[in-house]
Coordinates of C-alpha atoms and ligand atoms in Angstrom, one line a residue:
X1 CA 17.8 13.6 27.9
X2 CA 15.9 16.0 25.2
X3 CA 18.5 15.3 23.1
X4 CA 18.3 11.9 23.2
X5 CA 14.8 12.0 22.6
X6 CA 15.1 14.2 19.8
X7 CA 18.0 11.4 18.1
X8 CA 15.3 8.6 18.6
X9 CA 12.9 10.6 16.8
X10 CA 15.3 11.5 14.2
X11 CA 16.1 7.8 14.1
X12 CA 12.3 6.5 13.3
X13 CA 12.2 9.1 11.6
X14 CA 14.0 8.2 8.9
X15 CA 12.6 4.7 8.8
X16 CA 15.6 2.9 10.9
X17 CA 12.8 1.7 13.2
X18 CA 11.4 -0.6 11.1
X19 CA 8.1 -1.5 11.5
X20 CA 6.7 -5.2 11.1
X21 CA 5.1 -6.4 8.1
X22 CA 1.8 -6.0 9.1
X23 CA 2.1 -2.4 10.2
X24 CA 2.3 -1.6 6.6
X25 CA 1.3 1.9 5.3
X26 CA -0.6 1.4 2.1
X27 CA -1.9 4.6 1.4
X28 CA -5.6 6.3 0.6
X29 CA -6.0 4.6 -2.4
X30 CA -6.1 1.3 -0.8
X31 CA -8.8 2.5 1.1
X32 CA -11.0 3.3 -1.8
X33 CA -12.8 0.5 -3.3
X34 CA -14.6 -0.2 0.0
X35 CA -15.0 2.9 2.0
X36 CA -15.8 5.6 -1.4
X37 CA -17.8 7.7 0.8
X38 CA -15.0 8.5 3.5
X39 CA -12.4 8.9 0.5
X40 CA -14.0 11.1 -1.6
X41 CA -15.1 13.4 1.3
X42 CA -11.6 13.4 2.8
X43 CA -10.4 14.4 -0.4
X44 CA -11.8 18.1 -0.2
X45 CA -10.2 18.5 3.1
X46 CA -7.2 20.4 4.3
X47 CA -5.9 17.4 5.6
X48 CA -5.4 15.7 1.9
X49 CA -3.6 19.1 0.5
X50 CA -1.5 19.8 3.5
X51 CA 1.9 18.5 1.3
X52 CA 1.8 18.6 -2.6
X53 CA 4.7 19.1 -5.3
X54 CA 2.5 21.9 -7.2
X55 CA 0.4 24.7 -5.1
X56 CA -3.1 25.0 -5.1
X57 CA -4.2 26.3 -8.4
X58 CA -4.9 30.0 -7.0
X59 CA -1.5 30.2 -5.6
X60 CA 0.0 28.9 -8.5
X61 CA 1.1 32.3 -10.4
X62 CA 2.6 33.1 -7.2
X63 CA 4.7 30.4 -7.0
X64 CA 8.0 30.2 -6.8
X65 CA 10.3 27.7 -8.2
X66 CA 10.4 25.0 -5.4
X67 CA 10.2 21.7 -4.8
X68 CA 7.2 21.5 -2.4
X69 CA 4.2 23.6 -1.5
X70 CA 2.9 23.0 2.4
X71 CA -0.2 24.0 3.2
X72 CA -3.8 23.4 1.1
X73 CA -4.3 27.2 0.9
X74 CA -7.0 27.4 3.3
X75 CA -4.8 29.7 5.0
X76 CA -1.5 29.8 3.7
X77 CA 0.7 28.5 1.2
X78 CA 4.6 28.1 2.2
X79 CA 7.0 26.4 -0.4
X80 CA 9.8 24.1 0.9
X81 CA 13.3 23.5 -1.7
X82 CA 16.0 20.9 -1.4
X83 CA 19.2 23.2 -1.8
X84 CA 22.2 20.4 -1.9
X85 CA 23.0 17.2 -0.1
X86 CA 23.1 18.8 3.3
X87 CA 20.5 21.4 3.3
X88 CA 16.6 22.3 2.8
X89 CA 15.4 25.6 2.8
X90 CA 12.3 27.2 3.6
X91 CA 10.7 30.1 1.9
X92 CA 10.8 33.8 2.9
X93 CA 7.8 34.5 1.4
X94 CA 4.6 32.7 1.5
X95 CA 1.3 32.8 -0.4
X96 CA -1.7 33.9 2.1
X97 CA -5.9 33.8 1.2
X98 CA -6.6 36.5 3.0
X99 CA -4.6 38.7 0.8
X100 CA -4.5 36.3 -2.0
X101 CA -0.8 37.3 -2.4
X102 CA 2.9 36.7 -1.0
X103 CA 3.6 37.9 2.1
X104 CA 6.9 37.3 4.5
X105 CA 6.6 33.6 6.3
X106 CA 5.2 33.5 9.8
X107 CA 8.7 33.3 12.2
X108 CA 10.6 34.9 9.5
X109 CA 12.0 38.5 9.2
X110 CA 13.5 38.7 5.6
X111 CA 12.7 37.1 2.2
X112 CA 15.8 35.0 2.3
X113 CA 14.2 32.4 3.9
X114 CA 15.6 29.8 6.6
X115 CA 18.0 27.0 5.6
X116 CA 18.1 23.6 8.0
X117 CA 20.2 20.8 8.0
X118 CA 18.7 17.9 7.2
X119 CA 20.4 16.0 9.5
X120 CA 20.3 18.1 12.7
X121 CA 19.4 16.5 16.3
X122 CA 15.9 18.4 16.1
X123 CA 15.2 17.3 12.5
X124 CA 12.9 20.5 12.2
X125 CA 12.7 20.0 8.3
X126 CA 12.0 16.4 8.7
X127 CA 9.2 17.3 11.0
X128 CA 7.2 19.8 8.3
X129 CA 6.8 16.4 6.7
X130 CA 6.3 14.3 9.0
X131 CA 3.5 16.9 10.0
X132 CA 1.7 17.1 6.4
X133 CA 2.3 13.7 5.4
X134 CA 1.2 9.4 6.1
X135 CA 3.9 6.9 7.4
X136 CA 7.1 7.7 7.8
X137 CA 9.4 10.2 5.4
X138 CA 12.8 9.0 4.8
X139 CA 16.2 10.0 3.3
X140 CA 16.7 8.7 0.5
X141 CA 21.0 7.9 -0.9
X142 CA 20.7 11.1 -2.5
X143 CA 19.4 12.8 0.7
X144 CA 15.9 13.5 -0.7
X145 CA 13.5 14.0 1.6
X146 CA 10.5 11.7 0.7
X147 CA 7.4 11.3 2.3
X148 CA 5.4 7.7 2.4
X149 CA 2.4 9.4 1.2
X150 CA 1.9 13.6 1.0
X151 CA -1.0 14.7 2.9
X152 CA -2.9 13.8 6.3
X153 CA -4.3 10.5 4.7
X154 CA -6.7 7.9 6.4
X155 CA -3.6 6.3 7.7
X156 CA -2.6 9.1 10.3
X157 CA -5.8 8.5 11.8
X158 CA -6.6 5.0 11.8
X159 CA -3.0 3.7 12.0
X160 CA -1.4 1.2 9.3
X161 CA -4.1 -0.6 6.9
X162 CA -2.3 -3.4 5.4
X163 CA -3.8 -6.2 8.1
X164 CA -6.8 -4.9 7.7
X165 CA -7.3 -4.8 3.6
X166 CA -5.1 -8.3 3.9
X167 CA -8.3 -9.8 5.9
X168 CA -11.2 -8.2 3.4
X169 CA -11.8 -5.6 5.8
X170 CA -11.9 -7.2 9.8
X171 CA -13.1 -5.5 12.4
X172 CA -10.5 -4.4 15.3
X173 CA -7.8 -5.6 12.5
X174 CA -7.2 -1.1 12.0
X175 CA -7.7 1.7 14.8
X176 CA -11.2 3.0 15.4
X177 CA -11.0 6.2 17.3
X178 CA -14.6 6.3 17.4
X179 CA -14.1 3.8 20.3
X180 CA -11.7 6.4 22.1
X181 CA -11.7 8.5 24.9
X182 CA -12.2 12.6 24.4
X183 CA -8.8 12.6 26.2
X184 CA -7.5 10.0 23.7
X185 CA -9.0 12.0 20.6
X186 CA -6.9 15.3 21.7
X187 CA -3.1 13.3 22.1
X188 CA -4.5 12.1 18.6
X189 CA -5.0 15.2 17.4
X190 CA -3.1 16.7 19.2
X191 CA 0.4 14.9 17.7
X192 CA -0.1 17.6 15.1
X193 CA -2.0 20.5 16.1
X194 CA 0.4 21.4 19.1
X195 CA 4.1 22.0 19.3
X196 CA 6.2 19.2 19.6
X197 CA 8.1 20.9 22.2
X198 CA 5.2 21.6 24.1
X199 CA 4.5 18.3 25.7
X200 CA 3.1 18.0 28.8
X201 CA 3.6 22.2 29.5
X202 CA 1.2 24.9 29.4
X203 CA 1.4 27.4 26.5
X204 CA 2.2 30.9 26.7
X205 CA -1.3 32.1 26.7
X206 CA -0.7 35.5 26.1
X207 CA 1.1 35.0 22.7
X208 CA -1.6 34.7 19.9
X209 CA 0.2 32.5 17.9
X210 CA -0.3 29.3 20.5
X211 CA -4.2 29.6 19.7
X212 CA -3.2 27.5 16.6
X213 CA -2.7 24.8 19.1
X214 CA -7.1 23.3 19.5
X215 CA -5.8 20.4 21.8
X216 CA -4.4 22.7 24.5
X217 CA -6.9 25.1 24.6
X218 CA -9.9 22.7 24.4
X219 CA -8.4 21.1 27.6
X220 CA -8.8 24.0 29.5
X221 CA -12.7 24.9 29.1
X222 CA -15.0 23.7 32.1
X223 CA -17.2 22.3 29.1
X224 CA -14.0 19.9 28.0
X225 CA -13.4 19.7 31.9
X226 CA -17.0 19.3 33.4
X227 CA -18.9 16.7 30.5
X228 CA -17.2 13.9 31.9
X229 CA -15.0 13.2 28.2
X230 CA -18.0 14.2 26.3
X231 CA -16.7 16.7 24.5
X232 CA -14.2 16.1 21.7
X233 CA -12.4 17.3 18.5
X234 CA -15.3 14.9 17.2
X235 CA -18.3 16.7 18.5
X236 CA -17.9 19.7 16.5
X237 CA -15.5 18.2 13.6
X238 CA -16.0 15.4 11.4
X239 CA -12.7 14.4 10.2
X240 CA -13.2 13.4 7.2
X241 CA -14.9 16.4 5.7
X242 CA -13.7 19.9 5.1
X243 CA -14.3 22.3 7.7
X244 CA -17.1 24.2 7.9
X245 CA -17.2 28.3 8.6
X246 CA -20.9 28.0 9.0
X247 CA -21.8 29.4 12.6
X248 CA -25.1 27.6 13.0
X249 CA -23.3 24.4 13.0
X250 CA -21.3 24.9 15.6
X251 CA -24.4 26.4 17.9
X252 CA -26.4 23.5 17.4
X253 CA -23.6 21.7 19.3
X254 CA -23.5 24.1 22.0
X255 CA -27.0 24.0 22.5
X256 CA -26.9 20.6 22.8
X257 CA -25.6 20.7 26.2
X258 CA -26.8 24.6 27.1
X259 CA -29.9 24.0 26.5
X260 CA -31.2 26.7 27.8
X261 CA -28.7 29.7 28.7
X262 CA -29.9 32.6 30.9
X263 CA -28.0 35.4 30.1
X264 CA -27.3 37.9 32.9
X265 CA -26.4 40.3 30.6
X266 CA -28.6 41.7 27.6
X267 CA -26.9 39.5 24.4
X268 CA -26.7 41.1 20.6
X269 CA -27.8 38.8 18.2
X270 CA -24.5 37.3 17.3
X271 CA -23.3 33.5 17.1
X272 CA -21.9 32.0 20.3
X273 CA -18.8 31.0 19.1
X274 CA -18.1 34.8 17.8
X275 CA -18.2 35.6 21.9
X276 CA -17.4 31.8 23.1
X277 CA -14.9 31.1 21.2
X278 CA -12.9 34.5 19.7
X279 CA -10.8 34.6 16.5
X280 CA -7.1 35.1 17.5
X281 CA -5.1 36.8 15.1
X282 CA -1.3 36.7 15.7
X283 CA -0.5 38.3 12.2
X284 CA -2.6 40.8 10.5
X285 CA -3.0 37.5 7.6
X286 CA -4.0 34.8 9.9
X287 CA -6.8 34.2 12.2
X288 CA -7.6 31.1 14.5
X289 CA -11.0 30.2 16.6
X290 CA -10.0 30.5 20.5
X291 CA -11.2 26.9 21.6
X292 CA -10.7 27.8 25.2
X293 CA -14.5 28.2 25.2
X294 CA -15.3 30.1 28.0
X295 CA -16.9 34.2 28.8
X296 CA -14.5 36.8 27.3
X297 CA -14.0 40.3 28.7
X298 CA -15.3 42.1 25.5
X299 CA -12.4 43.3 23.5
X300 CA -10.1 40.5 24.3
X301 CA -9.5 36.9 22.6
X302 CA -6.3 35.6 24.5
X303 CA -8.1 34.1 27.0
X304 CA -11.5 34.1 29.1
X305 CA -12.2 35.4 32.9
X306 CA -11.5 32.5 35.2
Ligands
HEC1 C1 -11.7 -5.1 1.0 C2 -12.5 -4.0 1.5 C3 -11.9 -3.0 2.5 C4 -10.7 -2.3 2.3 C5 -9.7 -2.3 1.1 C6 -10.6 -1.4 3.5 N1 -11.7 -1.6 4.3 FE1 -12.1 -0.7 6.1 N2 -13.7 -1.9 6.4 C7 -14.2 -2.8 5.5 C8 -15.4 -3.4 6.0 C9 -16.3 -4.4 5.3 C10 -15.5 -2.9 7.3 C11 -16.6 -3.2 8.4 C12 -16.2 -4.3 9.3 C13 -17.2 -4.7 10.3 O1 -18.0 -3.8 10.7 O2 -17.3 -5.9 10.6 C14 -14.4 -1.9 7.5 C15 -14.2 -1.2 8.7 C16 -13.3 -0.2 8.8 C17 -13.1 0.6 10.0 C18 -13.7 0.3 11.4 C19 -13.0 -0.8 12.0 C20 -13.4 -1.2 13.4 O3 -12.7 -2.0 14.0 O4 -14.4 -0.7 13.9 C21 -12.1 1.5 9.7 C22 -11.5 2.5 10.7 C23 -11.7 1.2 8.4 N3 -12.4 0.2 7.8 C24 -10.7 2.0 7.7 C25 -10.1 1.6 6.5 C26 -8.9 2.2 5.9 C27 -8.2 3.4 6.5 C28 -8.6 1.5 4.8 C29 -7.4 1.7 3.9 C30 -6.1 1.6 4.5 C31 -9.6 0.4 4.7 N4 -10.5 0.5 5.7 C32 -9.6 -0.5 3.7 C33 -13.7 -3.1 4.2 C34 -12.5 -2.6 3.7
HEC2 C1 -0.3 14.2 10.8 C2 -0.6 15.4 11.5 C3 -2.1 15.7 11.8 C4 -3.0 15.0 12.6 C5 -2.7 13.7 13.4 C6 -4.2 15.7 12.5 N1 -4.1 16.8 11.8 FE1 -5.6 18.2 11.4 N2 -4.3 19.2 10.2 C7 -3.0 18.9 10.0 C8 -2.4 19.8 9.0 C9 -1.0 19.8 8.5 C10 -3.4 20.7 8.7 C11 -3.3 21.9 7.7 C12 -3.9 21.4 6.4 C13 -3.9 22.4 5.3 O1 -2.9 22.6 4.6 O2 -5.0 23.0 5.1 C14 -4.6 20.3 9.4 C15 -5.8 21.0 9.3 C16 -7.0 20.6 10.1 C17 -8.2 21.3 10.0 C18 -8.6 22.4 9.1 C19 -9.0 21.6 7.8 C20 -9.7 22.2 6.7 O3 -10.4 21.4 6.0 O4 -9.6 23.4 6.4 C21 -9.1 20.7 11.0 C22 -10.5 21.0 11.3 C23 -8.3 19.6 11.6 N3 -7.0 19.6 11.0 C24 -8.7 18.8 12.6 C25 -8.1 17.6 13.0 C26 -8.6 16.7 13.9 C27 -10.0 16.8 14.5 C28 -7.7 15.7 14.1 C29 -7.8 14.4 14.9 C30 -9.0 13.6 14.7 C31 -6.5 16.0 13.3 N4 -6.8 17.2 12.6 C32 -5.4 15.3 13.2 C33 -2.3 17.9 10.5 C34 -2.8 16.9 11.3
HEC3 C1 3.8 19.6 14.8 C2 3.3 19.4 13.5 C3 3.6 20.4 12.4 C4 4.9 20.8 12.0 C5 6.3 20.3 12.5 C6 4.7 21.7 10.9 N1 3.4 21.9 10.7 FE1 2.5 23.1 9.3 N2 0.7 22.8 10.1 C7 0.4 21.9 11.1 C8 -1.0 22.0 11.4 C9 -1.7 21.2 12.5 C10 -1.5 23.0 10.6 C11 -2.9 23.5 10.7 C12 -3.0 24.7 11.6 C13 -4.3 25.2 11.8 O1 -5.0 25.6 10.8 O2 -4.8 25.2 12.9 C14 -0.4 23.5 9.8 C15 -0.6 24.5 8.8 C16 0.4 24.8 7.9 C17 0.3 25.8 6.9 C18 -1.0 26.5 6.5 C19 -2.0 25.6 5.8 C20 -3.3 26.2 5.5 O3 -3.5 26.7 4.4 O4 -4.1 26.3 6.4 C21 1.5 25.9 6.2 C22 1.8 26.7 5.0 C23 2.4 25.0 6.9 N3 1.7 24.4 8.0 C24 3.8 24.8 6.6 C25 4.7 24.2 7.4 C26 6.1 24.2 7.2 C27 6.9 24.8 6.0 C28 6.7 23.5 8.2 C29 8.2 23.3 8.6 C30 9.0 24.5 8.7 C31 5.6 23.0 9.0 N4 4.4 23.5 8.5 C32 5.7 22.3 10.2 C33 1.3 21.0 11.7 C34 2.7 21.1 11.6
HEC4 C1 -7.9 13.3 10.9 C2 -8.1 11.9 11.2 C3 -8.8 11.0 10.2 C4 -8.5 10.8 8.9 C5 -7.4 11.5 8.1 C6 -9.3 9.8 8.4 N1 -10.2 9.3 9.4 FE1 -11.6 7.9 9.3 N2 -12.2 8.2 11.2 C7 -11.5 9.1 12.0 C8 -12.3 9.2 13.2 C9 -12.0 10.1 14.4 C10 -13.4 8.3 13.1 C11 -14.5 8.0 14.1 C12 -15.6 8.9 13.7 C13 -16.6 9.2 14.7 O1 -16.7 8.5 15.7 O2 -17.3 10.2 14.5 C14 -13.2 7.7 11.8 C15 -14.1 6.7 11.3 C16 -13.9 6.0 10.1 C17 -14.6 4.9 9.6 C18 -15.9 4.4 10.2 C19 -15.7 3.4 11.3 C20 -17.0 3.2 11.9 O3 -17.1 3.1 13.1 O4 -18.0 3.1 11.2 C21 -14.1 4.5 8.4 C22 -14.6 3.4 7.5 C23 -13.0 5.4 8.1 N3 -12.9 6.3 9.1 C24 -12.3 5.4 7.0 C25 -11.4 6.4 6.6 C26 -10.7 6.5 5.3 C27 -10.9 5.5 4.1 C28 -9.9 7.6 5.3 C29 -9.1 8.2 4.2 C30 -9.8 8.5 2.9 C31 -10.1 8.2 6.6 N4 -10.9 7.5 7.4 C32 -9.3 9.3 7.1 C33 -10.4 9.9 11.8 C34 -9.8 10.0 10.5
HEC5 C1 -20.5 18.2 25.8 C2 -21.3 19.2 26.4 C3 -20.9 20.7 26.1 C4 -20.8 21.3 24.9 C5 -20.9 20.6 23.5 C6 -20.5 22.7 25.1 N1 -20.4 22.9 26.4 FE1 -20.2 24.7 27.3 N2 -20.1 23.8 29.2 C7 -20.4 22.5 29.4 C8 -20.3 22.2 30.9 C9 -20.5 20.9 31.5 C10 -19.9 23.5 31.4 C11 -19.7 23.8 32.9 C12 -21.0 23.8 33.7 C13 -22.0 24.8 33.2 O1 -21.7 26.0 33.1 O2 -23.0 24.3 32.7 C14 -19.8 24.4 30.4 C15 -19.5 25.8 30.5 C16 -19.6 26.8 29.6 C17 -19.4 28.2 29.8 C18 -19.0 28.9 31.1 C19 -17.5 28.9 31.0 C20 -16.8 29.4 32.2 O3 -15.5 29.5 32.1 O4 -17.4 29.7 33.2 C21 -19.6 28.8 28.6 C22 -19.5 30.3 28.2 C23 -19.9 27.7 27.6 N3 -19.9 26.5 28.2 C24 -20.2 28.0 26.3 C25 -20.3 27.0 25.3 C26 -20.4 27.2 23.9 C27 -20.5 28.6 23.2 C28 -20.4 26.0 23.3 C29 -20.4 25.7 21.8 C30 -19.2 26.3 21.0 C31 -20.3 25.0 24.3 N4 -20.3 25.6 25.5 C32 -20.3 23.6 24.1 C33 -20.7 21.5 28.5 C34 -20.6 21.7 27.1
HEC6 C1 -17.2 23.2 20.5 C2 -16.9 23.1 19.1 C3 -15.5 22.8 18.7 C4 -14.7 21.8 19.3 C5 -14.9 20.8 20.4 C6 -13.5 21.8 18.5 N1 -13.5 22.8 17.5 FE1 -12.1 23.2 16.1 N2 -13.3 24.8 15.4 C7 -14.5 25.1 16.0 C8 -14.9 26.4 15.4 C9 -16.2 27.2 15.7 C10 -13.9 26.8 14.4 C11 -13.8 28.0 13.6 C12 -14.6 27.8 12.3 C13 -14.7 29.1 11.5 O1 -13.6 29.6 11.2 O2 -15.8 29.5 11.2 C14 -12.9 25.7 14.5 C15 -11.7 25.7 13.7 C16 -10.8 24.7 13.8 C17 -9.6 24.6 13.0 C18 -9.2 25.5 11.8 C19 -8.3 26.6 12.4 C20 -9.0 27.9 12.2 O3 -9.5 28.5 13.2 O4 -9.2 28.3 11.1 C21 -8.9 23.5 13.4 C22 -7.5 23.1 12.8 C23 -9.6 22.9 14.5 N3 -10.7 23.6 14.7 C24 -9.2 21.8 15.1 C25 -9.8 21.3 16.3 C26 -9.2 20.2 17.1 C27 -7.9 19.5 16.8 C28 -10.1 20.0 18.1 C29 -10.0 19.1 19.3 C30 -8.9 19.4 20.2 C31 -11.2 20.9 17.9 N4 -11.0 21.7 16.8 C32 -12.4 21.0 18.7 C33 -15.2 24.5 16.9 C34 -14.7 23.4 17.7
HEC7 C1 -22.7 38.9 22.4 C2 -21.9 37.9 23.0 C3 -22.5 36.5 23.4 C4 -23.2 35.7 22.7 C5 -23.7 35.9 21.2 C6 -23.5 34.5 23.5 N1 -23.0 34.7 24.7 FE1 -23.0 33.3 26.2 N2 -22.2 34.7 27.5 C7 -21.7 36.0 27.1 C8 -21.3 36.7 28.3 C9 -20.8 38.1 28.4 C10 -21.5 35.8 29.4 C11 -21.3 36.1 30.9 C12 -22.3 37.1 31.5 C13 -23.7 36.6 31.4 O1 -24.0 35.5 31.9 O2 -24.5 37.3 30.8 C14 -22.1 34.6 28.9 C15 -22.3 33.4 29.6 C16 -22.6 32.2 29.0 C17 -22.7 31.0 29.8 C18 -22.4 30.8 31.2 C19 -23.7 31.1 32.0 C20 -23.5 30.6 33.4 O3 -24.3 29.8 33.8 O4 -22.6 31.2 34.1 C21 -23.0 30.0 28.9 C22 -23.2 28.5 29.1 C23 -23.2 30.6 27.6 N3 -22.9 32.0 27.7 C24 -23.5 30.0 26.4 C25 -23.9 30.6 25.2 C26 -24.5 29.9 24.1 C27 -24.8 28.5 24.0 C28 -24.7 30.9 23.1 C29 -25.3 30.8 21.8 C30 -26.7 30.3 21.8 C31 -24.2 32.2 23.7 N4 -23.7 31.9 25.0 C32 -24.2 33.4 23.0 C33 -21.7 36.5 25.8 C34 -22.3 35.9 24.8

């Protein structure tokens, strides 16, 4: 059964399932002329960086010879190289901010790197860039892997625009996920920022590097649980702008709901995500918010007391 799920992935993957006219990908710049704001926010995000054939400039003298760079930099920087007809590999060493130098790629352990096929049943290169990029990639007849458009565009998001521009811009003619559910917003999300593999079961929640994974862990606070699909991705992120590191933002939205918290316990003067909502860090370069908001036994960020 998994594997014949994973085939019909690999299948529409690679653009066999093809889509009608008017679910057209046309890419950001179709977007532009009428919506300027959203597009030229969106393009200082990590979303529009996530897939590029040059690094970000202050990875640059690191780079290797490669193909493709994933990743804006925010974090990390891993380059991706087409080796011959059968076979892509991945990078051994990758480029990390909080260092500012290469360092070995997470789920490696030498700087060989990993090779795939690019025609395997799970399609694990495919999926890096189906991952960081708009419509579908495909294989082209010299088995180069090209994506429809490189980066998370507009198109991820809001679905296929070319019924929409074709009308002048019509309501309901394009998806709206302000109109969805908080539910609805994390599967949305969520089609990226959780393992594929992962459907539908729990995480490990004592390995640090599932904390990457917002959807999951969002799901399990009483606040996502107990404010009646109130609570989203969208409450605390606007998805077209780059994200913020500014703690005040985020405690205006808590105290939004907590409007007034009573403390049992004497409270330093520190934000309440730094205690609500705890920086995991499965690698000594990487770090991720816990967004299982909840009370933490002091020293721990895995997860809170029940
Ligand atoms: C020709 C101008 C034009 C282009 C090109 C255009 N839009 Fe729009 N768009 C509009 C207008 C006008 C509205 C407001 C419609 C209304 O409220 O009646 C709109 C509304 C929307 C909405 C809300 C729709 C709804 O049903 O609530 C979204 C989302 C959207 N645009 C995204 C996009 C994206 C993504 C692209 C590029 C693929 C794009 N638009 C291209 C003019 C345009
Ligand atoms: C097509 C896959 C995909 C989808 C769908 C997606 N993301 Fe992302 N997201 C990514 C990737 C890849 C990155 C890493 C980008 C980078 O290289 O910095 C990312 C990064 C982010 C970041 C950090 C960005 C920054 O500016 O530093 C936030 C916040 C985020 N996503 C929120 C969301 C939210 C909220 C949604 C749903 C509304 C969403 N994402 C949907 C793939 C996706
Ligand atoms: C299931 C979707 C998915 C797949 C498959 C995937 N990524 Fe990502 N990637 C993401 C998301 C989402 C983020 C943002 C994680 C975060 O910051 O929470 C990300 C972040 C990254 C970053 C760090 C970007 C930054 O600076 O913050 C790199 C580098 C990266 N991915 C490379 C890869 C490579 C190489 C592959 C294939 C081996 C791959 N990814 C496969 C979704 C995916
Ligand atoms: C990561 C997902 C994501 C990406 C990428 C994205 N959007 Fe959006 N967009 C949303 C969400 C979610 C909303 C609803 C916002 C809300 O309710 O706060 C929205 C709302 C909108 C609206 C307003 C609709 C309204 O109700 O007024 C427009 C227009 C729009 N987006 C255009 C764009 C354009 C153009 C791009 C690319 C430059 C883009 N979006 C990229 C997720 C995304
Ligand atoms: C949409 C409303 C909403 C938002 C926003 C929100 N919460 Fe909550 N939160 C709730 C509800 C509802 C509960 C469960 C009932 C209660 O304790 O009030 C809760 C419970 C909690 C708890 C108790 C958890 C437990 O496991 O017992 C903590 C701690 C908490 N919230 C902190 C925060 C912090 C910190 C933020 C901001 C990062 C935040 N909340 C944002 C609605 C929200
Ligand atoms: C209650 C507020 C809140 C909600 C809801 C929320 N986030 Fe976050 N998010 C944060 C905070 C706080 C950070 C850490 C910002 C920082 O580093 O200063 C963050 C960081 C991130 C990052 C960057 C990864 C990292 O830690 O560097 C991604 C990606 C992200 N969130 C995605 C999501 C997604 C997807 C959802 C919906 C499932 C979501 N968030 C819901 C508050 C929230
Ligand atoms: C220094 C760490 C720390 C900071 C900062 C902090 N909290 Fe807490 N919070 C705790 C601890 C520990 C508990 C559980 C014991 C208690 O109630 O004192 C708690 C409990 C809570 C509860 C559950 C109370 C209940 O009814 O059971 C909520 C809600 C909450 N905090 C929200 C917030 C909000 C909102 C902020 C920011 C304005 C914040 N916290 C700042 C550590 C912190």
């Amino acid at each position: 059964m998994a594997d014949w799920s994973s085939k019909t992935h690999l299948i529409c993957l690679l653009l066999l399932c093809s889509p009608p006219v008017a679910a057209q990908y046309l890419g950001a710049q179709s977007c532009r002329p009428c919506h300027a704001e959203q597009f030229d926010s969106h393009a200082n995000t990590g979303h529009a960086h996530a897939l590029s054939p040059q690094a970000p400039a202050e990875a640059l003298s690191a780079a290797p010879k490669a193909d493709w760079a994933f990743g804006s930099g925010t974090h990390a920087v891993t380059w991706v190289s087409r080796l011959n007809d059968s076979h892509y590999l991945e990078h051994g060493q990758s480029w990390f901010r909080s260092s500012k130098s290469l360092d070995t790629t997470p789920g490696h352990n030498n700087p060989k790197g990993l090779k795939y096929r690019i025609f395997e049943p799970e399609a694990r290169i495919l999926r890096c860039f189906s991952c960081h990029s708009t419509g579908l990639p495909r294989v082209d007849a010299t088995n180069h892997i090209q994506p429809a458009e490189a980066g998370v565009n507009c198109e991820v998001c809001h679905g296929p625009g070319a019924a929409h521009v074709q009308s002048g811009g019509a309501k309901y003619r394009i998806d709206n996920p302000s109109r969805y559910r908080a539910t609805a917003i994390n599967d949305l999300c969520g089609a990226c920022h959780r393992q594929p593999d992962a459907l539908g079961a729990a995480p490990r929640w004592e390995d640090p590097w599932n904390a990457r994974h917002q959807p999951l862990y969002l799901a399990e606070s009483r606040c996502f649980q107990e404010s009646n699909e109130k609570l989203s991705c969208l409450t605390c992120h606007d998805p077209h702008t780059k994200l913020t590191r500014d703690s005040k933002q985020y405690e205006v939205v808590c105290q939004n709901c907590h409007k007034t918290v009573r403390h049992k316990t004497g409270i330093a003067k520190a934000s309440c995500v730094s205690c609500h909502m705890p920086t995991v860090r499965p690698s000594t370069q990487l770090g991720f918010a816990n967004h299982w908001i909840g009370v933490y036994i002091p020293g721990t960020t895995l997860r809170p007391r029940r």
